[in-house]
C-alpha cells in the first residue's frame, strides 16, 4: 500500500533549499539558466472601493437616472458597466498568468474564453480507460507513487495553465531543468531538448521517433514561472498521478463535437516539486511520460541514481 511521501523509501534530504544539481563533467554543459523573476502569479478578485464623495456622486446619479431614464435603459446601463468591470478584471488576470501557448493579447483572451465553454469541468476525474491504447498499460504500477503531502496547489487558467501557490524553490526548479537536459544528452539517439511545442516557451523534452505523436514528439515541458510541468501520460499512469495528488488533467482534454482540442486527451499538469523527495517523484512521472510517447522505458539518471 502506498505511503505518505515523508515516510516513503525515497526519503533522502527533505529541505527545499537542498534540491541537488547534477554534477556530470562528461555531459555537455547545460544551457544557461533562464532568467527567473521573483513575481508571484496573482489572480485578483473584482473589488471596488468607494470613498465618501464618490458614494455621494453615485447616489445622485442613480436618483436622477431613476427619474429621467426608462427602467429598461437604466438596467442596460448598469448591466453594461458591471460587465465591463468584470471583463477588464478577468483580462488582467489572464495577462498576469504570463507567456504561454496563447498570446497575451486581446485576441488570445477571446480565444481562451471560447475554449473555456468546452473545457473540462472536473480536472480531478481521471481519463477513462482506453482498451485500444498502445502501449496497452502504463508503467507506474511497477513502482506506485507515494501520496503527495499536503493540499493541492490552487491552479488557474487554461492556456496558460498555472499554479498560483506552492511554487517550490529556485534550486528545485534548476535541478529539474538540469536533470531533463542531462537525460536528453545521455539518450541523444532517442531524445532531444528544445523549446516546448505546446507552450512556445520553456524547456521541452522530445522523442526523435515518437510512437504516440503529441506535438512534434513532445514528452514534457517545464514552466519558468511557476515551475510546474505539462506532459502526456498513458491513461493508467495519469490516473495514478491524479489520485495520488501529484497533478490534474488539463482543461482542454475534454471532447468537443465541433472541433479538435489543441492538446491531446492525455495532457496532464504535474505540480512543481518542492523538495528533493518530490523531485524524484516528478522525474519518475517524466519517465512514465516518455513511456507513453516512445513506447520504450528510458529511465532518468537522477543525481547518479538509476
PDB file of C-alpha atoms in Angstrom, residues 12-288:
ATOM      1  CA  UNK A  12      16.875  11.459   1.497  1.00  0.00           C
ATOM      2  CA  UNK A  13      17.099  15.185   2.164  1.00  0.00           C
ATOM      3  CA  UNK A  14      13.764  16.938   2.574  1.00  0.00           C
ATOM      4  CA  UNK A  15      14.911  20.539   2.821  1.00  0.00           C
ATOM      5  CA  UNK A  16      13.699  22.621  -0.084  1.00  0.00           C
ATOM      6  CA  UNK A  17      16.939  24.549  -0.210  1.00  0.00           C
ATOM      7  CA  UNK A  18      18.900  21.332  -0.683  1.00  0.00           C
ATOM      8  CA  UNK A  19      17.483  20.266  -4.020  1.00  0.00           C
ATOM      9  CA  UNK A  20      20.674  18.994  -5.689  1.00  0.00           C
ATOM     10  CA  UNK A  21      22.165  19.814  -9.034  1.00  0.00           C
ATOM     11  CA  UNK A  22      23.622  17.331 -11.492  1.00  0.00           C
ATOM     12  CA  UNK A  23      27.393  17.088 -11.325  1.00  0.00           C
ATOM     13  CA  UNK A  24      28.466  15.472 -14.556  1.00  0.00           C
ATOM     14  CA  UNK A  25      31.653  16.621 -16.236  1.00  0.00           C
ATOM     15  CA  UNK A  26      31.259  14.201 -19.128  1.00  0.00           C
ATOM     16  CA  UNK A  27      27.949  15.521 -20.419  1.00  0.00           C
ATOM     17  CA  UNK A  28      27.638  18.719 -22.452  1.00  0.00           C
ATOM     18  CA  UNK A  29      27.359  21.912 -20.474  1.00  0.00           C
ATOM     19  CA  UNK A  30      23.713  22.670 -19.729  1.00  0.00           C
ATOM     20  CA  UNK A  31      22.108  25.660 -21.324  1.00  0.00           C
ATOM     21  CA  UNK A  32      22.380  28.871 -19.310  1.00  0.00           C
ATOM     22  CA  UNK A  33      19.871  29.215 -16.521  1.00  0.00           C
ATOM     23  CA  UNK A  34      16.741  31.007 -17.684  1.00  0.00           C
ATOM     24  CA  UNK A  35      16.039  34.486 -16.483  1.00  0.00           C
ATOM     25  CA  UNK A  36      13.921  33.911 -13.404  1.00  0.00           C
ATOM     26  CA  UNK A  37      11.692  36.565 -11.972  1.00  0.00           C
ATOM     27  CA  UNK A  38      10.502  36.626  -8.370  1.00  0.00           C
ATOM     28  CA  UNK A  39       6.957  37.670  -9.165  1.00  0.00           C
ATOM     29  CA  UNK A  40       4.011  35.885  -7.599  1.00  0.00           C
ATOM     30  CA  UNK A  41       1.383  34.797 -10.111  1.00  0.00           C
ATOM     31  CA  UNK A  42      -1.635  36.733  -8.859  1.00  0.00           C
ATOM     32  CA  UNK A  43      -5.290  36.344  -9.646  1.00  0.00           C
ATOM     33  CA  UNK A  44      -7.222  39.267  -8.226  1.00  0.00           C
ATOM     34  CA  UNK A  45     -10.917  39.188  -7.405  1.00  0.00           C
ATOM     35  CA  UNK A  46     -13.120  42.035  -8.601  1.00  0.00           C
ATOM     36  CA  UNK A  47     -13.281  44.662  -5.859  1.00  0.00           C
ATOM     37  CA  UNK A  48     -14.398  48.288  -5.926  1.00  0.00           C
ATOM     38  CA  UNK A  49     -13.610  50.730  -3.119  1.00  0.00           C
ATOM     39  CA  UNK A  50     -15.668  53.937  -2.894  1.00  0.00           C
ATOM     40  CA  UNK A  51     -14.830  56.944  -0.729  1.00  0.00           C
ATOM     41  CA  UNK A  52     -17.379  59.393   0.665  1.00  0.00           C
ATOM     42  CA  UNK A  53     -17.507  61.880  -2.257  1.00  0.00           C
ATOM     43  CA  UNK A  54     -17.744  59.045  -4.780  1.00  0.00           C
ATOM     44  CA  UNK A  55     -20.650  57.443  -2.922  1.00  0.00           C
ATOM     45  CA  UNK A  56     -22.442  60.834  -2.827  1.00  0.00           C
ATOM     46  CA  UNK A  57     -21.974  61.422  -6.564  1.00  0.00           C
ATOM     47  CA  UNK A  58     -23.022  57.849  -7.401  1.00  0.00           C
ATOM     48  CA  UNK A  59     -26.167  58.200  -5.271  1.00  0.00           C
ATOM     49  CA  UNK A  60     -27.155  61.442  -7.014  1.00  0.00           C
ATOM     50  CA  UNK A  61     -26.511  59.860 -10.397  1.00  0.00           C
ATOM     51  CA  UNK A  62     -28.779  56.920  -9.579  1.00  0.00           C
ATOM     52  CA  UNK A  63     -31.524  59.228  -8.294  1.00  0.00           C
ATOM     53  CA  UNK A  64     -31.510  61.312 -11.489  1.00  0.00           C
ATOM     54  CA  UNK A  65     -31.256  58.184 -13.652  1.00  0.00           C
ATOM     55  CA  UNK A  66     -34.299  56.628 -11.961  1.00  0.00           C
ATOM     56  CA  UNK A  67     -36.341  59.801 -12.568  1.00  0.00           C
ATOM     57  CA  UNK A  68     -35.262  60.611 -16.123  1.00  0.00           C
ATOM     58  CA  UNK A  69     -34.493  57.224 -17.727  1.00  0.00           C
ATOM     59  CA  UNK A  70     -36.681  54.306 -18.626  1.00  0.00           C
ATOM     60  CA  UNK A  71     -36.236  51.286 -16.313  1.00  0.00           C
ATOM     61  CA  UNK A  72     -35.051  49.114 -19.202  1.00  0.00           C
ATOM     62  CA  UNK A  73     -32.454  51.727 -20.208  1.00  0.00           C
ATOM     63  CA  UNK A  74     -31.185  52.066 -16.634  1.00  0.00           C
ATOM     64  CA  UNK A  75     -30.937  48.268 -16.252  1.00  0.00           C
ATOM     65  CA  UNK A  76     -28.988  48.072 -19.521  1.00  0.00           C
ATOM     66  CA  UNK A  77     -26.512  50.738 -18.394  1.00  0.00           C
ATOM     67  CA  UNK A  78     -25.942  49.073 -15.035  1.00  0.00           C
ATOM     68  CA  UNK A  79     -25.552  45.678 -16.698  1.00  0.00           C
ATOM     69  CA  UNK A  80     -23.031  47.008 -19.241  1.00  0.00           C
ATOM     70  CA  UNK A  81     -20.981  48.780 -16.579  1.00  0.00           C
ATOM     71  CA  UNK A  82     -20.825  45.610 -14.467  1.00  0.00           C
ATOM     72  CA  UNK A  83     -19.865  43.503 -17.486  1.00  0.00           C
ATOM     73  CA  UNK A  84     -17.099  45.903 -18.498  1.00  0.00           C
ATOM     74  CA  UNK A  85     -15.628  45.845 -14.989  1.00  0.00           C
ATOM     75  CA  UNK A  86     -15.764  42.044 -14.858  1.00  0.00           C
ATOM     76  CA  UNK A  87     -14.190  41.569 -18.301  1.00  0.00           C
ATOM     77  CA  UNK A  88     -11.437  44.081 -17.538  1.00  0.00           C
ATOM     78  CA  UNK A  89     -10.537  42.279 -14.293  1.00  0.00           C
ATOM     79  CA  UNK A  90     -10.655  38.875 -15.998  1.00  0.00           C
ATOM     80  CA  UNK A  91      -8.428  40.112 -18.832  1.00  0.00           C
ATOM     81  CA  UNK A  92      -5.890  41.489 -16.343  1.00  0.00           C
ATOM     82  CA  UNK A  93      -5.811  38.107 -14.581  1.00  0.00           C
ATOM     83  CA  UNK A  94      -5.214  36.424 -17.955  1.00  0.00           C
ATOM     84  CA  UNK A  95      -2.251  38.746 -18.628  1.00  0.00           C
ATOM     85  CA  UNK A  96      -0.824  38.086 -15.136  1.00  0.00           C
ATOM     86  CA  UNK A  97      -0.505  34.373 -15.936  1.00  0.00           C
ATOM     87  CA  UNK A  98       2.448  35.279 -18.150  1.00  0.00           C
ATOM     88  CA  UNK A  99       3.540  33.836 -21.503  1.00  0.00           C
ATOM     89  CA  UNK A 100       2.153  30.502 -22.615  1.00  0.00           C
ATOM     90  CA  UNK A 101       0.655  28.683 -25.561  1.00  0.00           C
ATOM     91  CA  UNK A 102      -1.824  31.512 -26.140  1.00  0.00           C
ATOM     92  CA  UNK A 103      -0.573  35.049 -26.908  1.00  0.00           C
ATOM     93  CA  UNK A 104      -1.118  37.548 -24.084  1.00  0.00           C
ATOM     94  CA  UNK A 105      -3.285  39.718 -26.313  1.00  0.00           C
ATOM     95  CA  UNK A 106      -6.954  40.620 -26.633  1.00  0.00           C
ATOM     96  CA  UNK A 107      -7.398  38.076 -29.433  1.00  0.00           C
ATOM     97  CA  UNK A 108      -5.740  35.441 -27.267  1.00  0.00           C
ATOM     98  CA  UNK A 109      -8.110  36.299 -24.413  1.00  0.00           C
ATOM     99  CA  UNK A 110     -11.132  35.964 -26.692  1.00  0.00           C
ATOM    100  CA  UNK A 111      -9.887  32.590 -27.965  1.00  0.00           C
ATOM    101  CA  UNK A 112      -9.366  31.274 -24.448  1.00  0.00           C
ATOM    102  CA  UNK A 113     -12.876  32.284 -23.405  1.00  0.00           C
ATOM    103  CA  UNK A 114     -14.277  30.479 -26.433  1.00  0.00           C
ATOM    104  CA  UNK A 115     -12.351  27.342 -25.497  1.00  0.00           C
ATOM    105  CA  UNK A 116     -13.460  27.736 -21.878  1.00  0.00           C
ATOM    106  CA  UNK A 117     -17.028  26.971 -22.958  1.00  0.00           C
ATOM    107  CA  UNK A 118     -15.903  23.462 -23.965  1.00  0.00           C
ATOM    108  CA  UNK A 119     -13.331  22.920 -21.220  1.00  0.00           C
ATOM    109  CA  UNK A 120     -13.247  20.124 -18.673  1.00  0.00           C
ATOM    110  CA  UNK A 121     -15.398  20.765 -15.594  1.00  0.00           C
ATOM    111  CA  UNK A 122     -13.684  18.327 -13.215  1.00  0.00           C
ATOM    112  CA  UNK A 123      -9.876  18.137 -13.694  1.00  0.00           C
ATOM    113  CA  UNK A 124      -9.579  15.513 -10.948  1.00  0.00           C
ATOM    114  CA  UNK A 125     -11.726  12.954 -12.727  1.00  0.00           C
ATOM    115  CA  UNK A 126      -9.278  10.570 -14.427  1.00  0.00           C
ATOM    116  CA  UNK A 127      -9.479   9.830 -18.121  1.00  0.00           C
ATOM    117  CA  UNK A 128     -11.489   6.640 -18.756  1.00  0.00           C
ATOM    118  CA  UNK A 129      -9.524   3.529 -19.634  1.00  0.00           C
ATOM    119  CA  UNK A 130      -8.896   3.027 -23.323  1.00  0.00           C
ATOM    120  CA  UNK A 131      -8.662  -0.644 -24.401  1.00  0.00           C
ATOM    121  CA  UNK A 132      -7.208   0.466 -27.733  1.00  0.00           C
ATOM    122  CA  UNK A 133      -4.380   2.455 -26.154  1.00  0.00           C
ATOM    123  CA  UNK A 134      -0.845   1.482 -27.127  1.00  0.00           C
ATOM    124  CA  UNK A 135       1.255   0.699 -25.168  1.00  0.00           C
ATOM    125  CA  UNK A 136      -1.520  -1.365 -23.568  1.00  0.00           C
ATOM    126  CA  UNK A 137      -0.542  -0.480 -19.980  1.00  0.00           C
ATOM    127  CA  UNK A 138       1.250   2.249 -18.113  1.00  0.00           C
ATOM    128  CA  UNK A 139       4.438   1.725 -16.102  1.00  0.00           C
ATOM    129  CA  UNK A 140       3.756   3.459 -12.800  1.00  0.00           C
ATOM    130  CA  UNK A 141       2.137   0.293 -11.450  1.00  0.00           C
ATOM    131  CA  UNK A 142       5.650  -1.176 -11.304  1.00  0.00           C
ATOM    132  CA  UNK A 143       6.659   1.470  -8.742  1.00  0.00           C
ATOM    133  CA  UNK A 144       3.471   3.073  -7.376  1.00  0.00           C
ATOM    134  CA  UNK A 145       3.750   6.735  -6.479  1.00  0.00           C
ATOM    135  CA  UNK A 146       3.602   7.847  -2.860  1.00  0.00           C
ATOM    136  CA  UNK A 147       0.875  10.275  -1.865  1.00  0.00           C
ATOM    137  CA  UNK A 148       1.842  13.925  -2.197  1.00  0.00           C
ATOM    138  CA  UNK A 149       1.978  15.705   1.155  1.00  0.00           C
ATOM    139  CA  UNK A 150      -0.467  18.484   1.908  1.00  0.00           C
ATOM    140  CA  UNK A 151      -3.294  20.029  -0.102  1.00  0.00           C
ATOM    141  CA  UNK A 152      -3.120  20.546  -3.828  1.00  0.00           C
ATOM    142  CA  UNK A 153      -1.957  23.942  -5.065  1.00  0.00           C
ATOM    143  CA  UNK A 154      -4.505  26.339  -6.495  1.00  0.00           C
ATOM    144  CA  UNK A 155      -4.460  26.119 -10.296  1.00  0.00           C
ATOM    145  CA  UNK A 156      -5.973  28.688 -12.649  1.00  0.00           C
ATOM    146  CA  UNK A 157      -6.129  29.366 -16.369  1.00  0.00           C
ATOM    147  CA  UNK A 158      -6.391  27.223 -19.472  1.00  0.00           C
ATOM    148  CA  UNK A 159      -3.597  28.291 -21.794  1.00  0.00           C
ATOM    149  CA  UNK A 160      -1.522  29.152 -19.942  1.00  0.00           C
ATOM    150  CA  UNK A 161      -2.488  26.927 -17.030  1.00  0.00           C
ATOM    151  CA  UNK A 162      -0.533  27.777 -13.888  1.00  0.00           C
ATOM    152  CA  UNK A 163      -0.484  27.103 -10.169  1.00  0.00           C
ATOM    153  CA  UNK A 164      -0.592  30.251  -8.041  1.00  0.00           C
ATOM    154  CA  UNK A 165       0.959  28.895  -4.839  1.00  0.00           C
ATOM    155  CA  UNK A 166       3.353  26.147  -3.654  1.00  0.00           C
ATOM    156  CA  UNK A 167       5.862  27.052  -6.369  1.00  0.00           C
ATOM    157  CA  UNK A 168       8.819  25.225  -4.895  1.00  0.00           C
ATOM    158  CA  UNK A 169      12.308  26.678  -4.670  1.00  0.00           C
ATOM    159  CA  UNK A 170      14.533  28.044  -7.412  1.00  0.00           C
ATOM    160  CA  UNK A 171      17.066  25.308  -6.563  1.00  0.00           C
ATOM    161  CA  UNK A 172      14.495  22.556  -7.176  1.00  0.00           C
ATOM    162  CA  UNK A 173      13.498  24.132 -10.466  1.00  0.00           C
ATOM    163  CA  UNK A 174      17.074  24.470 -11.717  1.00  0.00           C
ATOM    164  CA  UNK A 175      17.844  20.912 -10.610  1.00  0.00           C
ATOM    165  CA  UNK A 176      14.838  19.677 -12.586  1.00  0.00           C
ATOM    166  CA  UNK A 177      15.988  21.534 -15.704  1.00  0.00           C
ATOM    167  CA  UNK A 178      19.497  20.073 -15.445  1.00  0.00           C
ATOM    168  CA  UNK A 179      18.159  16.554 -14.947  1.00  0.00           C
ATOM    169  CA  UNK A 180      15.976  16.895 -18.053  1.00  0.00           C
ATOM    170  CA  UNK A 181      18.861  18.320 -20.083  1.00  0.00           C
ATOM    171  CA  UNK A 182      21.177  15.529 -18.942  1.00  0.00           C
ATOM    172  CA  UNK A 183      18.513  12.941 -19.760  1.00  0.00           C
ATOM    173  CA  UNK A 184      18.300  14.290 -23.300  1.00  0.00           C
ATOM    174  CA  UNK A 185      22.087  14.359 -23.671  1.00  0.00           C
ATOM    175  CA  UNK A 186      22.525  10.826 -22.286  1.00  0.00           C
ATOM    176  CA  UNK A 187      19.998   9.432 -24.789  1.00  0.00           C
ATOM    177  CA  UNK A 188      20.629  11.755 -27.714  1.00  0.00           C
ATOM    178  CA  UNK A 189      19.862   8.994 -30.225  1.00  0.00           C
ATOM    179  CA  UNK A 190      16.301   8.773 -28.886  1.00  0.00           C
ATOM    180  CA  UNK A 191      15.585  12.115 -27.235  1.00  0.00           C
ATOM    181  CA  UNK A 192      16.122  15.807 -27.835  1.00  0.00           C
ATOM    182  CA  UNK A 193      15.897  19.077 -25.925  1.00  0.00           C
ATOM    183  CA  UNK A 194      14.244  22.214 -27.245  1.00  0.00           C
ATOM    184  CA  UNK A 195      11.580  24.844 -26.717  1.00  0.00           C
ATOM    185  CA  UNK A 196       8.157  23.433 -25.912  1.00  0.00           C
ATOM    186  CA  UNK A 197       5.944  22.855 -28.938  1.00  0.00           C
ATOM    187  CA  UNK A 198       2.768  23.256 -26.874  1.00  0.00           C
ATOM    188  CA  UNK A 199       3.764  26.330 -24.858  1.00  0.00           C
ATOM    189  CA  UNK A 200       6.148  28.015 -27.324  1.00  0.00           C
ATOM    190  CA  UNK A 201       8.103  28.872 -24.161  1.00  0.00           C
ATOM    191  CA  UNK A 202      10.045  26.851 -21.619  1.00  0.00           C
ATOM    192  CA  UNK A 203      12.292  23.799 -21.749  1.00  0.00           C
ATOM    193  CA  UNK A 204      10.847  20.762 -23.524  1.00  0.00           C
ATOM    194  CA  UNK A 205      11.914  17.111 -23.767  1.00  0.00           C
ATOM    195  CA  UNK A 206      11.154  15.444 -27.113  1.00  0.00           C
ATOM    196  CA  UNK A 207      11.226  11.998 -28.660  1.00  0.00           C
ATOM    197  CA  UNK A 208      13.010  11.800 -32.014  1.00  0.00           C
ATOM    198  CA  UNK A 209      10.897   8.815 -33.043  1.00  0.00           C
ATOM    199  CA  UNK A 210       7.550   9.117 -31.220  1.00  0.00           C
ATOM    200  CA  UNK A 211       5.269   6.099 -31.046  1.00  0.00           C
ATOM    201  CA  UNK A 212       2.352   8.279 -29.915  1.00  0.00           C
ATOM    202  CA  UNK A 213       2.782  11.576 -31.694  1.00  0.00           C
ATOM    203  CA  UNK A 214       1.931  14.520 -29.461  1.00  0.00           C
ATOM    204  CA  UNK A 215       3.271  17.869 -30.672  1.00  0.00           C
ATOM    205  CA  UNK A 216       6.472  17.121 -32.579  1.00  0.00           C
ATOM    206  CA  UNK A 217       7.006  14.247 -30.163  1.00  0.00           C
ATOM    207  CA  UNK A 218       6.999  16.390 -27.026  1.00  0.00           C
ATOM    208  CA  UNK A 219       7.237  14.329 -23.831  1.00  0.00           C
ATOM    209  CA  UNK A 220       7.096  17.141 -21.287  1.00  0.00           C
ATOM    210  CA  UNK A 221       7.874  20.779 -20.696  1.00  0.00           C
ATOM    211  CA  UNK A 222       8.574  22.763 -17.532  1.00  0.00           C
ATOM    212  CA  UNK A 223       7.332  26.307 -16.872  1.00  0.00           C
ATOM    213  CA  UNK A 224       9.753  29.075 -15.900  1.00  0.00           C
ATOM    214  CA  UNK A 225       7.132  30.988 -13.935  1.00  0.00           C
ATOM    215  CA  UNK A 226       5.510  28.523 -11.513  1.00  0.00           C
ATOM    216  CA  UNK A 227       7.929  25.560 -12.012  1.00  0.00           C
ATOM    217  CA  UNK A 228       5.097  23.134 -12.833  1.00  0.00           C
ATOM    218  CA  UNK A 229       5.093  20.776 -15.827  1.00  0.00           C
ATOM    219  CA  UNK A 230       2.817  19.558 -18.579  1.00  0.00           C
ATOM    220  CA  UNK A 231       3.259  16.103 -20.051  1.00  0.00           C
ATOM    221  CA  UNK A 232       1.443  13.289 -21.821  1.00  0.00           C
ATOM    222  CA  UNK A 233       0.707  10.068 -19.939  1.00  0.00           C
ATOM    223  CA  UNK A 234      -0.879   6.691 -20.505  1.00  0.00           C
ATOM    224  CA  UNK A 235      -4.452   6.834 -19.080  1.00  0.00           C
ATOM    225  CA  UNK A 236      -3.473   4.393 -16.312  1.00  0.00           C
ATOM    226  CA  UNK A 237      -0.458   6.481 -15.334  1.00  0.00           C
ATOM    227  CA  UNK A 238      -2.491   9.698 -15.493  1.00  0.00           C
ATOM    228  CA  UNK A 239      -4.969   8.133 -13.065  1.00  0.00           C
ATOM    229  CA  UNK A 240      -2.126   7.270 -10.668  1.00  0.00           C
ATOM    230  CA  UNK A 241      -0.787  10.836 -10.829  1.00  0.00           C
ATOM    231  CA  UNK A 242      -4.196  12.407 -10.194  1.00  0.00           C
ATOM    232  CA  UNK A 243      -5.325  10.031  -7.451  1.00  0.00           C
ATOM    233  CA  UNK A 244      -2.032  10.370  -5.550  1.00  0.00           C
ATOM    234  CA  UNK A 245      -2.295  14.176  -5.636  1.00  0.00           C
ATOM    235  CA  UNK A 246       0.619  14.975  -7.968  1.00  0.00           C
ATOM    236  CA  UNK A 247      -1.318  16.643 -10.740  1.00  0.00           C
ATOM    237  CA  UNK A 248      -4.554  17.112 -12.635  1.00  0.00           C
ATOM    238  CA  UNK A 249      -5.945  16.944 -16.137  1.00  0.00           C
ATOM    239  CA  UNK A 250      -5.637  19.924 -18.445  1.00  0.00           C
ATOM    240  CA  UNK A 251      -8.971  21.738 -19.004  1.00  0.00           C
ATOM    241  CA  UNK A 252      -8.764  21.184 -22.763  1.00  0.00           C
ATOM    242  CA  UNK A 253      -8.592  17.378 -22.521  1.00  0.00           C
ATOM    243  CA  UNK A 254     -12.383  17.266 -22.852  1.00  0.00           C
ATOM    244  CA  UNK A 255     -14.014  16.332 -26.135  1.00  0.00           C
ATOM    245  CA  UNK A 256     -15.819  18.777 -28.406  1.00  0.00           C
ATOM    246  CA  UNK A 257     -18.013  17.675 -31.288  1.00  0.00           C
ATOM    247  CA  UNK A 258     -17.389  20.923 -33.201  1.00  0.00           C
ATOM    248  CA  UNK A 259     -13.580  20.931 -33.430  1.00  0.00           C
ATOM    249  CA  UNK A 260     -10.443  19.183 -32.252  1.00  0.00           C
ATOM    250  CA  UNK A 261      -8.998  20.399 -28.976  1.00  0.00           C
ATOM    251  CA  UNK A 262      -5.456  21.858 -29.203  1.00  0.00           C
ATOM    252  CA  UNK A 263      -3.947  19.347 -26.734  1.00  0.00           C
ATOM    253  CA  UNK A 264      -4.116  15.532 -26.557  1.00  0.00           C
ATOM    254  CA  UNK A 265      -6.563  13.880 -24.171  1.00  0.00           C
ATOM    255  CA  UNK A 266      -3.611  12.522 -22.171  1.00  0.00           C
ATOM    256  CA  UNK A 267      -2.255  16.026 -21.444  1.00  0.00           C
ATOM    257  CA  UNK A 268      -1.646  16.325 -17.698  1.00  0.00           C
ATOM    258  CA  UNK A 269      -0.350  19.018 -15.370  1.00  0.00           C
ATOM    259  CA  UNK A 270       2.149  17.975 -12.687  1.00  0.00           C
ATOM    260  CA  UNK A 271       2.711  20.308  -9.761  1.00  0.00           C
ATOM    261  CA  UNK A 272       6.066  21.939  -9.066  1.00  0.00           C
ATOM    262  CA  UNK A 273       8.427  19.857  -6.899  1.00  0.00           C
ATOM    263  CA  UNK A 274       9.077  21.480  -3.515  1.00  0.00           C
ATOM    264  CA  UNK A 275      11.698  19.114  -2.062  1.00  0.00           C
ATOM    265  CA  UNK A 276      14.333  16.626  -3.150  1.00  0.00           C
ATOM    266  CA  UNK A 277      11.905  13.769  -2.486  1.00  0.00           C
ATOM    267  CA  UNK A 278       9.237  15.377  -4.652  1.00  0.00           C
ATOM    268  CA  UNK A 279      11.813  15.993  -7.373  1.00  0.00           C
ATOM    269  CA  UNK A 280      12.466  12.253  -7.516  1.00  0.00           C
ATOM    270  CA  UNK A 281       8.758  11.521  -7.868  1.00  0.00           C
ATOM    271  CA  UNK A 282       8.359  14.114 -10.631  1.00  0.00           C
ATOM    272  CA  UNK A 283      11.250  12.503 -12.521  1.00  0.00           C
ATOM    273  CA  UNK A 284       9.515   9.137 -12.176  1.00  0.00           C
ATOM    274  CA  UNK A 285       6.404  10.704 -13.738  1.00  0.00           C
ATOM    275  CA  UNK A 286       8.524  12.105 -16.585  1.00  0.00           C
ATOM    276  CA  UNK A 287       9.790   8.552 -17.170  1.00  0.00           C
ATOM    277  CA  UNK A 288       6.154   7.467 -17.487  1.00  0.00           C
TER     278      UNK A 288
END
